[in-house]
Every structure is written in structure tokens, then in C-alpha cells.
Short mmCIF file of N, CA and C in Angstrom, two decimals:
data_model
loop_
_atom_site.label_atom_id
_atom_site.label_comp_id
_atom_site.label_asym_id
_atom_site.label_seq_id
_atom_site.Cartn_x
_atom_site.Cartn_y
_atom_site.Cartn_z
N MET A 1 -72.55 -80.79 74.89
CA MET A 1 -71.16 -80.71 74.93
C MET A 1 -70.47 -80.04 73.71
N PRO A 2 -69.51 -79.29 73.85
CA PRO A 2 -68.94 -78.60 72.65
C PRO A 2 -68.09 -79.74 71.96
N SER A 3 -67.94 -79.44 70.58
CA SER A 3 -67.28 -80.39 69.79
C SER A 3 -65.71 -80.13 70.12
N VAL A 4 -65.08 -81.18 69.57
CA VAL A 4 -63.53 -81.19 69.85
C VAL A 4 -62.92 -79.97 68.88
N MET A 5 -63.43 -80.26 67.77
CA MET A 5 -63.03 -79.15 66.58
C MET A 5 -63.18 -77.69 67.05
N GLY A 6 -64.19 -77.50 67.81
CA GLY A 6 -64.64 -75.90 68.36
C GLY A 6 -63.78 -75.59 69.41
N LEU A 7 -63.44 -76.49 70.22
CA LEU A 7 -62.47 -76.31 71.26
C LEU A 7 -60.99 -75.97 70.71
N LEU A 8 -60.64 -76.83 69.53
CA LEU A 8 -59.38 -76.53 69.22
C LEU A 8 -59.12 -75.21 68.57
N GLU A 9 -60.45 -74.80 67.82
CA GLU A 9 -60.47 -73.56 67.11
C GLU A 9 -60.38 -72.60 68.06
N ASP A 10 -61.06 -72.44 69.20
CA ASP A 10 -60.99 -71.49 70.29
C ASP A 10 -59.45 -71.28 70.72
N ARG A 11 -58.94 -72.33 71.14
CA ARG A 11 -57.62 -72.28 71.64
C ARG A 11 -56.55 -71.95 70.48
N LYS A 12 -56.93 -72.08 69.26
CA LYS A 12 -55.92 -71.55 68.13
C LYS A 12 -56.07 -70.16 68.08
N LEU A 13 -57.39 -69.73 68.02
CA LEU A 13 -57.54 -68.15 67.99
C LEU A 13 -56.94 -67.47 69.15
N ALA A 14 -57.06 -68.15 70.62
CA ALA A 14 -56.47 -67.50 71.66
C ALA A 14 -54.92 -67.46 71.47
N ALA A 15 -54.20 -68.43 70.93
CA ALA A 15 -52.86 -68.58 70.70
C ALA A 15 -52.34 -67.44 69.78
N GLY A 16 -53.34 -67.41 68.77
CA GLY A 16 -52.86 -66.24 67.67
C GLY A 16 -53.01 -64.90 68.40
N GLN A 17 -53.95 -64.50 69.21
CA GLN A 17 -54.00 -63.29 69.75
C GLN A 17 -52.77 -63.19 70.71
N ARG A 18 -52.47 -64.11 71.48
CA ARG A 18 -51.43 -64.02 72.34
C ARG A 18 -49.85 -63.68 71.38
N VAL A 19 -49.87 -64.40 70.34
CA VAL A 19 -48.57 -64.34 69.65
C VAL A 19 -48.65 -62.74 69.06
N GLU A 20 -49.77 -62.15 68.63
CA GLU A 20 -49.86 -60.80 68.14
C GLU A 20 -49.48 -59.71 69.36
N GLU A 21 -49.90 -60.13 70.53
CA GLU A 21 -49.62 -59.30 71.63
C GLU A 21 -48.24 -59.33 72.11
N LEU A 22 -47.73 -60.37 71.85
CA LEU A 22 -46.03 -60.66 72.09
C LEU A 22 -45.22 -59.95 70.94
N ARG A 23 -45.64 -60.05 69.83
CA ARG A 23 -45.03 -59.18 68.71
C ARG A 23 -45.20 -57.89 68.97
N ALA A 24 -46.19 -57.41 69.26
CA ALA A 24 -46.16 -55.92 69.66
C ALA A 24 -45.34 -55.49 70.74
N GLU A 25 -45.39 -56.28 71.85
CA GLU A 25 -44.56 -56.12 73.00
C GLU A 25 -43.11 -56.28 72.47
N VAL A 26 -42.60 -57.15 71.69
CA VAL A 26 -41.28 -57.37 71.27
C VAL A 26 -40.97 -56.09 70.44
N GLU A 27 -41.73 -55.32 69.58
CA GLU A 27 -41.57 -54.22 68.92
C GLU A 27 -41.21 -52.96 69.76
N ARG A 28 -42.16 -52.92 70.71
CA ARG A 28 -41.83 -51.96 71.63
C ARG A 28 -40.62 -52.07 72.47
N VAL A 29 -40.35 -53.32 72.92
CA VAL A 29 -39.18 -53.41 73.65
C VAL A 29 -37.90 -53.26 72.75
N LEU A 30 -37.87 -53.57 71.52
CA LEU A 30 -36.79 -53.40 70.71
C LEU A 30 -36.58 -52.12 70.34
N ALA A 31 -37.60 -51.21 70.22
CA ALA A 31 -37.39 -49.56 70.04
C ALA A 31 -36.79 -49.14 71.42
N GLU A 32 -37.34 -49.47 72.53
CA GLU A 32 -36.87 -48.86 73.92
C GLU A 32 -35.31 -49.35 73.97
N LEU A 33 -35.12 -50.61 73.58
CA LEU A 33 -33.76 -51.12 73.57
C LEU A 33 -32.75 -50.27 72.74
N ALA A 34 -33.29 -49.96 71.53
CA ALA A 34 -32.52 -49.17 70.57
C ALA A 34 -32.18 -47.66 71.13
N GLU A 35 -33.04 -47.14 71.75
CA GLU A 35 -33.04 -45.87 72.59
C GLU A 35 -31.92 -45.90 73.82
N ALA A 36 -32.22 -46.98 74.42
CA ALA A 36 -31.28 -47.25 75.55
C ALA A 36 -29.69 -47.45 75.19
N GLU A 37 -29.59 -48.08 74.16
CA GLU A 37 -28.29 -48.27 73.54
C GLU A 37 -27.55 -47.29 73.09
N ALA A 38 -28.40 -46.16 72.45
CA ALA A 38 -27.95 -44.94 71.90
C ALA A 38 -27.58 -44.04 73.21
N VAL A 39 -28.33 -43.90 74.18
CA VAL A 39 -27.93 -43.09 75.40
C VAL A 39 -26.59 -43.74 76.16
N LEU A 40 -26.59 -45.02 76.10
CA LEU A 40 -25.33 -45.71 76.52
C LEU A 40 -24.14 -45.35 75.71
N GLU A 41 -24.19 -45.45 74.52
CA GLU A 41 -22.99 -45.05 73.52
C GLU A 41 -22.57 -43.72 73.82
N ARG A 42 -23.42 -42.66 73.82
CA ARG A 42 -23.28 -41.22 74.25
C ARG A 42 -22.56 -41.16 75.52
N ARG A 43 -22.88 -41.84 76.60
CA ARG A 43 -22.39 -41.61 77.87
C ARG A 43 -21.05 -42.41 77.81
N VAL A 44 -20.80 -43.28 77.09
CA VAL A 44 -19.44 -44.22 77.04
C VAL A 44 -18.45 -43.02 76.41
N ILE A 45 -18.84 -42.42 75.14
CA ILE A 45 -18.10 -41.48 74.66
C ILE A 45 -17.65 -40.17 75.53
N ALA A 46 -18.72 -39.83 76.32
CA ALA A 46 -18.47 -38.71 77.32
C ALA A 46 -17.35 -38.94 78.26
N VAL A 47 -17.53 -40.12 78.78
CA VAL A 47 -16.45 -40.74 79.90
C VAL A 47 -15.03 -40.82 79.36
N VAL A 48 -15.06 -41.28 77.93
CA VAL A 48 -13.87 -41.41 77.33
C VAL A 48 -13.07 -40.00 77.13
N GLU A 49 -13.89 -39.11 76.55
CA GLU A 49 -13.55 -37.72 76.28
C GLU A 49 -13.19 -37.06 77.54
N LEU A 50 -13.90 -37.22 78.81
CA LEU A 50 -13.48 -36.58 79.94
C LEU A 50 -12.12 -36.99 80.32
N SER A 51 -11.93 -38.54 80.46
CA SER A 51 -10.81 -39.02 80.96
C SER A 51 -9.50 -38.68 80.28
N GLU A 52 -9.84 -38.53 78.92
CA GLU A 52 -8.63 -37.91 78.05
C GLU A 52 -8.22 -36.58 78.33
N ALA A 53 -9.38 -35.64 78.42
CA ALA A 53 -9.10 -34.28 78.89
C ALA A 53 -8.44 -34.16 80.27
N LEU A 54 -8.79 -34.87 81.31
CA LEU A 54 -8.19 -34.95 82.56
C LEU A 54 -6.85 -35.44 82.52
N ALA A 55 -6.58 -36.42 81.76
CA ALA A 55 -5.38 -37.00 81.70
C ALA A 55 -4.43 -35.84 80.97
N ALA A 56 -4.79 -35.37 79.89
CA ALA A 56 -3.98 -34.31 79.49
C ALA A 56 -3.82 -33.00 80.26
N SER A 57 -4.68 -32.69 81.04
CA SER A 57 -4.43 -31.29 81.89
C SER A 57 -3.70 -31.98 83.13
N ALA A 58 -3.66 -33.10 83.43
CA ALA A 58 -2.85 -33.57 84.68
C ALA A 58 -1.30 -33.59 84.64
N GLN A 59 -0.95 -33.61 83.28
CA GLN A 59 0.41 -33.64 82.98
C GLN A 59 1.01 -32.20 83.17
N PRO A 60 2.20 -32.15 84.10
CA PRO A 60 2.60 -30.93 84.37
C PRO A 60 3.08 -30.24 83.19
N GLN A 61 2.78 -29.04 83.24
CA GLN A 61 3.04 -27.92 81.94
C GLN A 61 4.18 -26.94 82.54
N ALA A 62 5.15 -26.61 81.71
CA ALA A 62 6.08 -25.63 82.13
C ALA A 62 5.32 -24.49 82.17
N PRO A 63 5.65 -23.55 83.13
CA PRO A 63 4.91 -22.38 83.32
C PRO A 63 5.46 -21.50 82.24
N VAL A 64 4.58 -20.57 81.65
CA VAL A 64 4.96 -19.58 80.52
C VAL A 64 5.61 -18.57 81.13
N LYS A 65 6.83 -18.54 80.55
CA LYS A 65 7.81 -17.35 80.75
C LYS A 65 7.58 -16.28 79.96
N PRO A 66 7.62 -14.93 80.53
CA PRO A 66 7.37 -13.72 79.57
C PRO A 66 8.65 -13.72 78.87
N VAL A 67 8.54 -13.48 77.57
CA VAL A 67 9.48 -13.08 76.58
C VAL A 67 9.73 -11.69 76.60
N PRO A 68 10.96 -11.27 76.63
CA PRO A 68 11.34 -9.92 76.63
C PRO A 68 11.14 -9.47 75.16
N VAL A 69 10.41 -8.27 75.11
CA VAL A 69 10.23 -7.71 73.69
C VAL A 69 11.20 -6.76 73.41
N PRO A 70 11.79 -6.94 72.27
CA PRO A 70 12.93 -6.16 72.03
C PRO A 70 12.24 -4.72 71.36
N VAL A 71 12.82 -3.68 71.64
CA VAL A 71 12.43 -2.40 71.15
C VAL A 71 12.86 -2.10 69.86
N VAL A 72 12.16 -1.88 68.85
CA VAL A 72 12.34 -1.81 67.58
C VAL A 72 12.00 -0.46 66.95
N VAL A 73 12.97 0.30 66.53
CA VAL A 73 12.68 1.63 65.89
C VAL A 73 12.27 1.20 64.35
N LYS A 74 11.13 1.44 64.16
CA LYS A 74 10.43 0.90 62.80
C LYS A 74 10.92 1.93 61.56
N GLU A 75 11.08 1.44 60.61
CA GLU A 75 11.36 2.19 59.32
C GLU A 75 10.00 2.58 58.86
N PRO A 76 9.86 3.70 58.50
CA PRO A 76 8.52 4.12 57.80
C PRO A 76 8.24 3.36 56.46
N VAL A 77 6.99 2.92 56.49
CA VAL A 77 6.76 1.99 55.38
C VAL A 77 5.66 2.76 54.53
N ALA A 78 5.54 2.18 53.20
CA ALA A 78 4.54 2.73 52.53
C ALA A 78 3.11 2.87 53.03
N GLY A 79 2.54 3.91 52.90
CA GLY A 79 1.32 4.19 53.45
C GLY A 79 1.34 4.50 54.87
N SER A 80 2.42 4.92 55.28
CA SER A 80 2.55 5.51 56.79
C SER A 80 2.10 7.17 56.76
N VAL A 81 1.91 7.61 57.82
CA VAL A 81 1.66 8.91 58.08
C VAL A 81 2.86 9.85 57.81
N VAL A 82 2.50 10.87 57.04
CA VAL A 82 3.53 11.89 56.89
C VAL A 82 3.55 12.91 58.06
N PRO A 83 4.73 12.86 58.74
CA PRO A 83 4.64 13.92 59.83
C PRO A 83 4.92 15.43 59.32
N GLY A 84 4.35 16.21 60.04
CA GLY A 84 4.72 17.74 59.69
C GLY A 84 6.30 18.19 59.68
N TRP A 85 6.81 18.69 58.92
CA TRP A 85 8.11 19.16 59.06
C TRP A 85 8.46 20.23 60.03
N ARG A 86 9.39 20.18 60.90
CA ARG A 86 9.77 21.09 61.85
C ARG A 86 11.35 21.16 61.89
N GLU A 87 11.96 22.05 62.44
CA GLU A 87 13.51 22.09 62.64
C GLU A 87 14.00 20.85 63.19
N GLY A 88 14.97 20.35 62.71
CA GLY A 88 15.68 19.28 63.21
C GLY A 88 15.10 17.92 62.68
N VAL A 89 13.92 17.91 62.07
CA VAL A 89 13.44 16.53 61.43
C VAL A 89 14.13 16.25 60.19
N THR A 90 14.55 14.98 60.03
CA THR A 90 15.14 14.57 58.86
C THR A 90 14.22 13.86 57.90
N VAL A 91 14.65 13.66 56.69
CA VAL A 91 13.67 12.92 55.59
C VAL A 91 13.64 11.38 56.08
N GLU A 92 14.50 11.05 57.02
CA GLU A 92 14.53 9.50 57.57
C GLU A 92 13.05 9.23 58.00
N VAL A 93 12.43 10.32 58.57
CA VAL A 93 11.05 9.90 59.16
C VAL A 93 9.89 9.52 58.24
N LEU A 94 10.15 9.95 56.81
CA LEU A 94 9.32 9.63 55.96
C LEU A 94 9.43 8.28 55.28
N ALA A 95 8.22 7.74 54.73
CA ALA A 95 8.19 6.46 54.02
C ALA A 95 9.14 6.60 52.67
N PRO A 96 9.58 5.39 52.20
CA PRO A 96 10.49 5.53 50.92
C PRO A 96 10.08 6.12 49.81
N GLU A 97 8.59 5.96 49.67
CA GLU A 97 8.20 6.66 48.39
C GLU A 97 8.24 8.53 48.52
N TYR A 98 8.16 8.75 49.69
CA TYR A 98 8.09 10.29 49.87
C TYR A 98 9.58 10.59 49.92
N ARG A 99 10.45 9.91 50.47
CA ARG A 99 11.74 10.32 50.21
C ARG A 99 12.27 10.51 48.89
N ARG A 100 11.85 9.40 48.15
CA ARG A 100 12.19 9.49 46.55
C ARG A 100 11.74 10.67 45.92
N LEU A 101 10.40 10.91 46.23
CA LEU A 101 9.75 12.17 45.45
C LEU A 101 10.70 13.50 46.06
N LEU A 102 11.09 13.68 47.24
CA LEU A 102 12.04 14.82 47.51
C LEU A 102 13.10 14.87 46.76
N ASP A 103 13.67 13.51 46.86
CA ASP A 103 15.01 13.39 46.02
C ASP A 103 14.82 13.88 44.46
N VAL A 104 13.89 13.26 43.96
CA VAL A 104 13.77 13.79 42.45
C VAL A 104 13.41 15.27 42.38
N LEU A 105 12.57 15.80 43.42
CA LEU A 105 12.33 17.03 43.06
C LEU A 105 13.62 18.01 43.58
N GLU A 106 14.33 17.55 44.28
CA GLU A 106 15.56 18.52 44.61
C GLU A 106 16.58 18.54 43.56
N THR A 107 16.64 17.19 42.89
CA THR A 107 17.68 17.03 41.93
C THR A 107 17.10 17.44 40.35
N GLY A 108 15.95 17.30 40.17
CA GLY A 108 15.35 17.65 38.80
C GLY A 108 14.55 18.98 38.69
N ALA A 109 14.33 19.69 39.71
CA ALA A 109 13.52 20.95 39.69
C ALA A 109 14.68 22.21 39.57
N GLY A 110 14.19 22.89 38.79
CA GLY A 110 14.89 24.10 38.57
C GLY A 110 14.20 25.21 39.55
N PRO A 111 14.62 26.41 39.47
CA PRO A 111 14.03 27.42 40.18
C PRO A 111 12.42 27.47 40.12
N GLU A 112 11.91 27.20 38.97
CA GLU A 112 10.50 27.29 38.44
C GLU A 112 9.60 26.17 39.08
N GLY A 113 10.40 25.09 39.74
CA GLY A 113 9.76 23.81 40.18
C GLY A 113 9.15 22.89 39.18
N LEU A 114 8.46 21.81 39.63
CA LEU A 114 7.87 20.80 38.74
C LEU A 114 6.30 20.78 39.03
N ARG A 115 5.66 20.01 37.96
CA ARG A 115 4.14 19.68 38.18
C ARG A 115 4.28 18.18 38.50
N ALA A 116 3.21 17.70 38.87
CA ALA A 116 3.08 16.33 39.14
C ALA A 116 3.26 15.35 38.04
N LYS A 117 3.09 15.80 36.82
CA LYS A 117 3.09 14.95 35.60
C LYS A 117 4.53 14.82 35.27
N GLU A 118 5.26 15.98 35.48
CA GLU A 118 6.76 16.12 35.23
C GLU A 118 7.50 15.00 36.25
N LEU A 119 7.00 15.20 37.51
CA LEU A 119 7.48 14.41 38.49
C LEU A 119 7.32 12.92 38.30
N ALA A 120 6.05 12.53 37.82
CA ALA A 120 5.80 11.07 37.69
C ALA A 120 6.77 10.56 36.34
N GLY A 121 7.02 11.50 35.41
CA GLY A 121 7.79 11.06 34.26
C GLY A 121 9.44 10.97 34.83
N LEU A 122 9.73 11.82 35.82
CA LEU A 122 11.25 11.66 36.29
C LEU A 122 11.31 10.57 37.23
N LEU A 123 10.09 10.02 37.98
CA LEU A 123 10.17 8.81 38.82
C LEU A 123 10.16 7.54 37.96
N GLY A 124 9.91 7.72 36.37
CA GLY A 124 9.96 6.47 35.74
C GLY A 124 8.52 5.80 35.56
N LEU A 125 7.56 6.55 36.06
CA LEU A 125 6.17 6.06 35.98
C LEU A 125 5.56 6.22 34.73
N GLU A 126 4.49 5.41 34.49
CA GLU A 126 3.78 5.57 33.22
C GLU A 126 2.87 6.57 33.31
N LEU A 127 2.93 7.62 32.28
CA LEU A 127 2.24 8.72 32.34
C LEU A 127 0.77 8.71 31.87
N VAL A 128 0.08 8.08 33.02
CA VAL A 128 -1.24 7.80 32.88
C VAL A 128 -2.01 8.44 34.07
N PRO A 129 -3.25 8.95 33.82
CA PRO A 129 -3.89 9.79 34.89
C PRO A 129 -3.89 9.00 36.26
N ALA A 130 -3.97 7.94 36.33
CA ALA A 130 -3.94 7.30 37.70
C ALA A 130 -2.63 7.51 38.29
N LYS A 131 -1.39 7.37 37.71
CA LYS A 131 -0.22 7.41 38.13
C LYS A 131 0.14 8.95 38.32
N ILE A 132 -0.16 9.62 37.64
CA ILE A 132 0.00 11.28 37.74
C ILE A 132 -0.66 11.53 38.96
N GLU A 133 -1.88 11.27 39.26
CA GLU A 133 -2.90 11.60 40.16
C GLU A 133 -2.22 11.00 41.74
N GLY A 134 -1.80 10.04 41.64
CA GLY A 134 -1.09 9.35 42.82
C GLY A 134 0.05 10.32 43.27
N VAL A 135 0.95 10.76 42.27
CA VAL A 135 1.92 11.55 42.55
C VAL A 135 1.62 12.89 42.93
N ARG A 136 0.49 13.48 42.48
CA ARG A 136 0.09 14.82 42.88
C ARG A 136 -0.42 14.69 44.40
N VAL A 137 -1.10 13.63 44.77
CA VAL A 137 -1.47 13.48 46.07
C VAL A 137 -0.58 13.64 47.06
N LYS A 138 0.57 12.87 46.74
CA LYS A 138 1.78 12.67 47.62
C LYS A 138 2.41 13.89 47.74
N VAL A 139 2.64 14.77 46.63
CA VAL A 139 3.30 16.10 46.70
C VAL A 139 2.42 17.18 47.42
N LYS A 140 1.22 16.95 47.28
CA LYS A 140 0.17 17.69 47.98
C LYS A 140 0.32 17.56 49.64
N ARG A 141 0.33 16.26 49.74
CA ARG A 141 0.47 16.16 51.16
C ARG A 141 1.92 16.57 51.66
N LEU A 142 2.91 16.34 51.00
CA LEU A 142 4.16 16.91 51.44
C LEU A 142 4.37 18.55 51.56
N ALA A 143 3.64 18.98 50.60
CA ALA A 143 3.51 20.63 50.62
C ALA A 143 2.67 21.09 51.89
N ALA A 144 1.52 20.29 52.28
CA ALA A 144 0.53 20.68 53.23
C ALA A 144 1.33 20.48 54.67
N ARG A 145 2.19 19.67 54.80
CA ARG A 145 3.03 19.26 55.81
C ARG A 145 4.30 20.06 56.08
N GLY A 146 4.69 20.79 55.00
CA GLY A 146 5.81 21.91 55.00
C GLY A 146 6.96 21.09 54.59
N TRP A 147 7.02 19.95 54.02
CA TRP A 147 8.12 19.32 53.41
C TRP A 147 8.54 19.76 51.86
N LEU A 148 7.51 20.51 51.25
CA LEU A 148 7.70 21.08 49.87
C LEU A 148 7.05 22.34 49.96
N ALA A 149 7.58 23.19 49.01
CA ALA A 149 6.68 24.37 48.68
C ALA A 149 5.87 24.48 47.42
N GLU A 150 4.46 25.11 47.48
CA GLU A 150 3.80 25.06 46.41
C GLU A 150 3.43 26.63 46.13
N ASP A 151 4.42 27.32 45.56
CA ASP A 151 4.22 28.72 45.46
C ASP A 151 2.93 29.15 44.45
N GLN A 152 2.86 28.45 43.46
CA GLN A 152 2.04 28.39 42.48
C GLN A 152 0.98 27.22 42.50
N PRO A 153 -0.10 27.25 42.30
CA PRO A 153 -1.09 26.08 42.36
C PRO A 153 -0.56 24.92 41.37
N GLY A 154 -0.15 23.66 41.83
CA GLY A 154 0.13 22.70 40.93
C GLY A 154 1.72 22.76 40.73
N ILE A 155 2.49 23.67 41.17
CA ILE A 155 3.93 23.73 40.85
C ILE A 155 4.90 23.60 42.14
N PHE A 156 5.61 22.65 42.20
CA PHE A 156 6.12 22.27 43.50
C PHE A 156 7.70 22.48 43.50
N THR A 157 8.23 23.03 44.57
CA THR A 157 9.54 23.36 44.67
C THR A 157 10.16 22.69 45.96
N PRO A 158 11.21 22.34 45.83
CA PRO A 158 11.81 22.00 47.56
C PRO A 158 11.96 23.11 48.21
N ARG A 159 11.97 22.69 49.58
CA ARG A 159 11.85 23.58 50.47
C ARG A 159 13.25 23.60 51.28
N ARG A 160 14.06 24.75 51.44
CA ARG A 160 15.33 24.49 52.28
C ARG A 160 15.06 24.26 53.49
N ARG A 161 15.33 22.93 53.99
CA ARG A 161 15.21 22.44 55.35
C ARG A 161 16.57 21.66 55.79
N ALA A 162 16.36 21.45 57.04
CA ALA A 162 17.77 20.88 57.64
C ALA A 162 17.59 19.36 57.44
N GLY A 163 18.67 18.58 57.22
CA GLY A 163 18.70 17.07 57.27
C GLY A 163 18.27 16.61 55.86
#
């Protein structure tokens, strides 16, 4: 016949094994529970977002009416294209800096004309290579488009034109 102490020891070992099995089961269930709660939270947020979006789109919105666009004649601005000169075209089609160059050249140039450096000085610009070259590029462009004459290389004279 087995001893009472042996029987109790066997029952204690069996109870310990059962506790360990249940703890492992609890850990697995808790992990599964955490995952299920995360899925539930995402779905609750999705339902709330969708209901808000549907509520916002359900509100009647005033139809968008076309706004008449006024036709605006643009004033030439710095950096705009210099059109070619032709009969009947006035200096008003030129950007302000080009109009100013023409004005200075017409008032300050004698029959011999002016160089870019002299024009830069008459414009009140600092006589440094960068400023002089900027003036040279502009007067070359005006000459190439027929607004000025360049009878000698680098010497610019006003051209007789209408307007």
C-alpha cells in the first residue's frame, strides 16, 4: 500500500503541472486578447472617421458658380520679352527698364551715340562690370529687335520711329 505522504507528493506534483499549464494558457490568451483589442480599436476609429466623412459630405453644398474673369491688359514687366519694332508700335509695349534706356539714349546721345558704360552712368548705375554688362545686353537686344541703331560696334543711337 502506498504511503500517504507519497500520495500527497504525487497530487502536489500534478497540481503544480496543472498550474504551469494554466499559466502558459493565460499568457497565450492575454497575447491574443491584446491583439484582438488592437483590431477592435482600429475598427472603431475607422467607423468614426467614415461616419464623420459621410456626415460632412451629406451637408448640402452650394454649387460652384463660375467667376467671370476680367480681361486685363498687362503692363510689360521686368524680364518680359522685347518685341521687334515695326511701324505703329509704341514704346509702351516695352518693359519699364527698356523704356528708360530708350529715353536716356534719346536725351543724352549726340549724333555720335553712346556706349554701354556711358549709358550706365546716365542711368545712375554703379560703373562696375556687372552693371555695365547688364546695360550692354539690354541695348544689344533693343538694337537686334530694331528699337535702336548700332552703326558702329558698341555704339548705340536712337532710331527714328513712330510713338
